[in-house]
Amino acid sequence: MGPWSGSASPWWPWSQSAVRLLPSSSASSGRCSSTSRRLRLHTVGSQLWKSPHFPRPRCPSRPRVVPLTLPRHRFLQMLSAACQPLDPDGTVFRLRFTAMLWWAITFPVFGFFFCIVWSLVFHFEYTVATDCGVPNYLPSVSSAIGGEVPQRYVWRFCIGLHSAPRFLVAFAYWNHYLSCTSPCPSYQLLCRLNFSLNVIENLALLVLTYVSSSEDFTIHENAFIVFIAASLSHMLLTCVIWRLTKKHTDHKSYNWKQRLFIINFISFFTALAVYFRHNMYCEAGVYTIFAILEYTVVLTNMAFHMTAWWDFGNKELLITSQPEEKRF
């Protein structure tokens, strides 16, 4: 007896006197097989199937085929949050703050590593050359991002795209700090100073990016000095503000801010000492150490700004209509 012939099947829930399933003459005309099978009733009328207490016949269990899908890229998942259904209260745009942070950090990270790798592969001799001719194995940041094309154009493109979200993050931090309370009498002044340093850091980064050292060394050098001074001051002042409002802050974010600031501070001043040693003695490999320390300064700066992921993880950026009584 086959699996379709009445009560001989162990899974059949009713007796043969009630109903029987017969295979159709064609293997491609029904619902319960790969193509088709026909359900035929013999002794019980059609009213039996309308009873709510009588179970309907079910197809024999078959292995369920689950389609395998590859996970989508994390960055695309974050950006897809902007396509979520909007509220019927006039909201025309919604974006998770973390998606904007991915936007702000992905472009400079990609541009940085692209310029380094491209310089090593295609412009190695030019980008690692030193004034005194000693062996060097890594390009400096200025040489990698502004010395040759297409590195110069890629870096400018990435920094330009990430600068607008950086300004929004600066405003978000300013409002966040002002919403916290602190017993320090000059707390609000520190918040304004921190916001100003954040904006100056971003502006100086734009200047030193779009004016390379080969085009105008004086402007590039001064912009770099302003950028480093504003960056270190902003990091230090941020840690101070978070310490003043410690009960309002995320301890994980605060601890990482401290670590990244310390690493950035030590790496910068060590790189400064190595740079002067290279100019004084022209030793082989010293400029390579300087380049590694430069990379550390750049990456720790990016990571410091990325700690906003923990600070604004539950926030959203909205474009919505004002209430009727507040419209101009």
Coordinates of C-alpha atoms in Angstrom, one line a residue:
M1 CA 0.0 0.0 0.0
G2 CA 1.3 3.4 -0.9
P3 CA 1.3 6.4 1.3
W4 CA -1.8 7.8 -0.3
S5 CA -4.2 4.8 0.2
G6 CA -6.4 5.5 3.1
S7 CA -5.9 4.2 6.7
A8 CA -2.7 2.3 5.8
S9 CA -0.7 5.5 6.4
P10 CA 0.2 6.0 10.0
W11 CA -0.2 9.8 9.8
W12 CA -3.8 9.6 8.5
P13 CA -6.1 11.3 11.1
W14 CA -9.4 9.6 10.3
S15 CA -10.7 6.1 9.3
Q16 CA -11.0 4.8 5.8
S17 CA -14.9 4.8 6.0
A18 CA -14.8 8.6 6.3
V19 CA -12.5 9.7 3.5
R20 CA -9.9 8.3 1.1
L21 CA -7.3 9.9 -1.0
L22 CA -6.5 8.5 -4.4
P23 CA -3.6 9.5 -6.6
S24 CA -4.7 11.1 -9.9
S25 CA -3.7 9.7 -13.2
S26 CA -1.4 12.6 -13.9
A27 CA 1.6 13.5 -11.7
S28 CA 1.1 17.2 -12.3
S29 CA -2.4 18.3 -11.2
G30 CA -2.8 19.1 -7.5
R31 CA -1.7 20.7 -4.3
C32 CA 0.0 18.1 -2.1
S33 CA 2.7 16.8 -4.4
S34 CA 5.4 18.4 -6.4
T35 CA 2.8 19.1 -9.1
S36 CA -0.7 17.9 -8.3
R37 CA -3.0 15.4 -6.5
R38 CA -6.7 15.3 -6.4
L39 CA -8.8 14.9 -3.2
R40 CA -11.8 12.6 -3.7
L41 CA -14.5 12.1 -1.1
H42 CA -16.4 8.8 -1.1
T43 CA -18.7 8.1 1.8
V44 CA -19.1 11.4 3.7
G45 CA -20.8 14.4 2.2
S46 CA -19.4 17.8 1.6
Q47 CA -21.0 19.0 4.9
L48 CA -18.4 17.0 6.9
W49 CA -15.6 19.3 5.7
K50 CA -17.6 22.4 6.8
S51 CA -17.7 21.2 10.5
P52 CA -15.4 23.4 12.6
H53 CA -14.6 20.3 14.8
F54 CA -13.4 18.1 12.0
P55 CA -9.8 18.5 11.0
R56 CA -9.1 19.1 7.4
P57 CA -6.7 16.7 5.6
R58 CA -3.2 17.9 5.4
C59 CA -0.5 17.3 2.9
P60 CA 2.1 14.8 3.9
S61 CA 5.0 16.4 5.6
R62 CA 7.7 17.4 3.2
P63 CA 11.1 19.0 3.8
R64 CA 10.7 22.8 3.8
V65 CA 13.1 24.6 1.5
V66 CA 14.3 27.8 3.2
P67 CA 16.0 30.2 0.8
L68 CA 19.5 31.2 2.0
T69 CA 20.1 34.9 1.8
L70 CA 23.4 36.7 2.3
P71 CA 23.4 39.3 5.1
R72 CA 23.2 42.8 3.8
H73 CA 26.1 45.2 4.4
R74 CA 25.9 47.0 7.7
F75 CA 26.2 50.4 6.1
L76 CA 23.3 49.7 3.7
Q77 CA 21.2 48.5 6.6
M78 CA 21.8 51.7 8.5
L79 CA 20.9 53.8 5.5
S80 CA 17.7 51.8 4.9
A81 CA 16.4 53.2 8.2
A82 CA 15.6 56.3 6.2
C83 CA 13.1 54.3 4.2
Q84 CA 11.0 53.2 7.1
P85 CA 7.2 54.1 7.1
L86 CA 6.8 57.6 8.4
D87 CA 4.3 58.8 11.0
P88 CA 1.1 60.4 9.8
D89 CA 2.0 63.6 11.8
G90 CA 3.9 65.4 9.0
T91 CA 7.2 63.6 9.2
V92 CA 8.8 63.5 5.8
F93 CA 12.2 62.1 6.7
R94 CA 13.6 60.0 9.5
L95 CA 17.1 58.7 9.9
R96 CA 18.7 57.0 12.9
F97 CA 21.6 59.0 14.3
T98 CA 23.8 55.9 14.2
A99 CA 23.3 55.8 10.4
M100 CA 24.5 59.3 10.0
L101 CA 27.5 58.4 12.2
W102 CA 28.3 55.5 9.8
W103 CA 28.2 58.0 7.0
A104 CA 30.5 60.4 8.8
I105 CA 33.1 57.8 9.6
T106 CA 33.0 55.4 6.7
F107 CA 34.1 58.0 4.1
P108 CA 37.3 59.3 5.8
V109 CA 38.3 55.7 6.8
F110 CA 37.9 54.5 3.3
G111 CA 39.7 57.5 1.8
F112 CA 42.6 57.2 4.3
F113 CA 43.3 53.5 3.6
F114 CA 42.7 53.9 -0.1
C115 CA 45.3 56.7 -0.3
I116 CA 47.9 54.7 1.7
V117 CA 47.4 51.5 -0.3
W118 CA 47.4 53.2 -3.7
S119 CA 50.5 55.2 -2.8
L120 CA 52.3 52.0 -1.8
V121 CA 51.3 50.1 -4.9
F122 CA 51.5 52.6 -7.7
H123 CA 53.5 55.6 -6.4
F124 CA 55.9 54.0 -3.9
E125 CA 59.1 55.7 -5.0
Y126 CA 57.7 59.1 -5.0
T127 CA 55.6 59.0 -1.8
V128 CA 58.3 57.4 0.4
A129 CA 61.2 59.6 -0.8
T130 CA 62.9 61.7 1.9
D131 CA 64.9 64.9 1.5
C132 CA 68.1 63.4 2.8
G133 CA 67.7 60.2 0.7
V134 CA 67.6 57.7 3.6
P135 CA 65.6 54.5 3.2
N136 CA 61.9 54.8 4.1
Y137 CA 59.1 52.3 3.7
L138 CA 55.8 54.1 4.4
P139 CA 54.4 57.4 3.0
S140 CA 53.5 60.2 5.4
V141 CA 49.9 61.2 5.6
S142 CA 50.5 64.5 3.7
S143 CA 52.4 62.7 0.9
A144 CA 49.7 60.0 0.6
I145 CA 46.6 62.2 0.5
G146 CA 47.9 65.2 -1.4
G147 CA 51.0 64.2 -3.4
E148 CA 49.6 62.3 -6.3
V149 CA 46.3 61.6 -8.1
P150 CA 43.9 59.9 -7.8
Q151 CA 44.6 59.9 -4.0
R152 CA 44.2 63.6 -3.8
Y153 CA 40.8 63.6 -5.4
V154 CA 39.5 60.6 -3.5
W155 CA 40.6 62.1 -0.1
R156 CA 38.9 65.5 -1.0
F157 CA 35.7 63.7 -2.1
C158 CA 35.5 61.7 1.1
I159 CA 36.3 64.6 3.5
G160 CA 33.8 66.8 1.7
L161 CA 31.0 64.3 2.1
H162 CA 31.7 63.6 5.8
S163 CA 32.1 67.2 6.9
A164 CA 28.3 68.1 6.9
P165 CA 27.4 65.3 9.3
R166 CA 30.4 66.3 11.5
F167 CA 28.8 69.8 11.9
L168 CA 25.5 68.2 12.9
V169 CA 27.2 66.0 15.4
A170 CA 28.9 69.1 16.9
F171 CA 25.5 70.8 17.4
A172 CA 24.1 67.6 18.8
Y173 CA 26.9 67.4 21.4
W174 CA 26.4 71.1 22.3
N175 CA 22.7 70.6 23.0
H176 CA 23.4 67.4 24.9
Y177 CA 25.9 69.1 27.2
L178 CA 23.6 72.0 27.8
S179 CA 20.8 69.6 28.8
C180 CA 23.0 68.2 31.6
T181 CA 23.6 69.8 35.0
S182 CA 26.9 70.3 36.7
P183 CA 28.0 72.1 39.9
C184 CA 30.8 73.8 38.1
P185 CA 30.0 77.5 37.7
S186 CA 31.8 77.8 34.3
Y187 CA 30.2 74.7 32.9
Q188 CA 28.2 76.4 30.1
L189 CA 31.3 78.4 29.1
L190 CA 33.2 75.1 28.8
C191 CA 30.4 73.7 26.6
R192 CA 30.5 76.7 24.2
L193 CA 34.3 76.5 24.1
N194 CA 34.1 72.8 23.3
F195 CA 31.6 73.4 20.5
S196 CA 33.8 76.1 19.0
L197 CA 36.9 73.8 19.1
N198 CA 34.9 71.1 17.4
V199 CA 33.8 73.4 14.6
I200 CA 37.4 74.9 14.2
E201 CA 38.8 71.3 14.0
N202 CA 36.4 70.5 11.1
L203 CA 37.1 73.7 9.3
A204 CA 40.9 73.3 9.6
L205 CA 40.6 69.7 8.3
L206 CA 38.7 71.0 5.2
V207 CA 41.4 73.7 4.6
L208 CA 44.4 71.3 4.9
T209 CA 42.5 68.8 2.7
Y210 CA 41.8 71.1 -0.2
V211 CA 45.1 73.0 0.0
S212 CA 47.8 70.4 -0.3
S213 CA 51.4 70.9 0.8
S214 CA 52.6 70.9 -2.8
E215 CA 50.2 73.6 -3.8
D216 CA 50.7 76.1 -0.9
F217 CA 52.9 74.8 1.9
T218 CA 52.3 77.7 4.2
I219 CA 48.5 77.5 4.2
H220 CA 48.7 73.7 4.5
E221 CA 51.1 73.9 7.4
N222 CA 49.2 76.5 9.4
A223 CA 45.9 74.6 8.8
F224 CA 47.6 71.4 10.1
I225 CA 48.8 73.2 13.2
V226 CA 45.3 74.6 13.9
F227 CA 43.7 71.2 13.3
I228 CA 46.0 69.4 15.7
A229 CA 45.7 72.1 18.4
A230 CA 41.9 72.2 18.1
S231 CA 41.7 68.4 18.0
L232 CA 43.7 67.8 21.1
S233 CA 42.0 70.7 23.0
H234 CA 38.6 69.4 22.0
M235 CA 39.4 65.8 23.1
L236 CA 40.7 67.0 26.5
L237 CA 37.8 69.4 27.1
T238 CA 35.3 66.7 26.1
C239 CA 36.8 64.3 28.8
V240 CA 36.7 67.2 31.3
I241 CA 33.0 67.9 30.5
W242 CA 32.1 64.2 30.8
R243 CA 33.8 64.0 34.1
L244 CA 31.8 67.0 35.4
T245 CA 28.6 65.3 34.3
K246 CA 29.6 61.7 35.0
K247 CA 26.2 60.7 36.5
H248 CA 24.6 61.6 33.2
T249 CA 27.0 59.8 30.9
D250 CA 27.6 56.4 29.5
H251 CA 30.6 54.9 31.3
K252 CA 31.7 52.9 28.3
S253 CA 31.8 55.9 26.0
Y254 CA 33.6 58.0 28.7
N255 CA 36.3 55.3 29.3
W256 CA 37.0 54.9 25.5
K257 CA 37.2 58.7 25.1
Q258 CA 39.9 58.8 27.8
R259 CA 41.9 56.0 26.3
L260 CA 41.7 57.4 22.7
F261 CA 42.7 60.8 23.9
I262 CA 45.7 59.5 25.8
I263 CA 46.8 57.4 22.8
N264 CA 46.3 60.3 20.4
F265 CA 48.2 62.7 22.7
I266 CA 51.2 60.3 23.2
S267 CA 51.3 59.4 19.5
F268 CA 51.4 63.0 18.3
F269 CA 54.1 64.2 20.6
T270 CA 56.2 61.1 20.0
A271 CA 55.8 61.7 16.2
L272 CA 56.9 65.3 16.7
A273 CA 60.1 64.1 18.5
V274 CA 60.7 61.5 15.8
Y275 CA 60.3 64.1 13.1
F276 CA 62.9 66.4 14.6
R277 CA 65.2 63.5 15.0
H278 CA 64.8 62.6 11.4
N279 CA 65.6 66.1 10.4
M280 CA 68.7 66.3 12.6
Y281 CA 70.3 62.9 12.0
C282 CA 68.7 61.5 8.8
E283 CA 68.7 57.9 10.1
A284 CA 67.3 55.0 8.0
G285 CA 63.8 53.9 9.0
V286 CA 63.1 56.8 11.3
Y287 CA 60.7 58.5 8.9
T288 CA 58.8 55.1 8.7
I289 CA 58.3 55.3 12.5
F290 CA 57.0 58.8 12.1
A291 CA 54.5 57.7 9.4
I292 CA 53.2 54.9 11.7
L293 CA 52.7 57.4 14.5
E294 CA 50.9 59.7 12.1
Y295 CA 48.5 56.9 11.1
T296 CA 47.8 56.3 14.8
V297 CA 47.0 60.0 15.4
V298 CA 44.6 60.0 12.4
L299 CA 42.8 56.7 13.3
T300 CA 42.5 57.5 17.0
N301 CA 40.9 60.9 16.1
M302 CA 38.4 59.1 13.9
A303 CA 37.7 56.6 16.7
F304 CA 37.2 59.4 19.2
H305 CA 34.5 61.0 17.1
M306 CA 32.9 57.5 16.6
T307 CA 32.2 57.2 20.3
A308 CA 29.1 59.3 19.5
W309 CA 27.6 55.9 18.6
W310 CA 27.1 55.2 22.3
D311 CA 26.1 58.7 23.2
F312 CA 23.3 59.0 20.6
G313 CA 22.4 55.4 19.8
N314 CA 18.7 55.9 20.6
K315 CA 18.3 59.3 18.8
E316 CA 16.8 60.0 15.3
L317 CA 17.2 62.8 12.8
L318 CA 13.7 64.0 11.8
I319 CA 12.3 66.4 9.2
T320 CA 8.8 67.1 10.2
S321 CA 6.1 69.8 10.0
Q322 CA 5.5 72.2 12.8
P323 CA 2.2 72.3 14.7
E324 CA -0.4 74.6 13.3
E325 CA -0.1 77.1 16.1
K326 CA 3.8 77.4 15.6
R327 CA 3.8 78.0 11.9
F328 CA 4.9 81.3 10.6

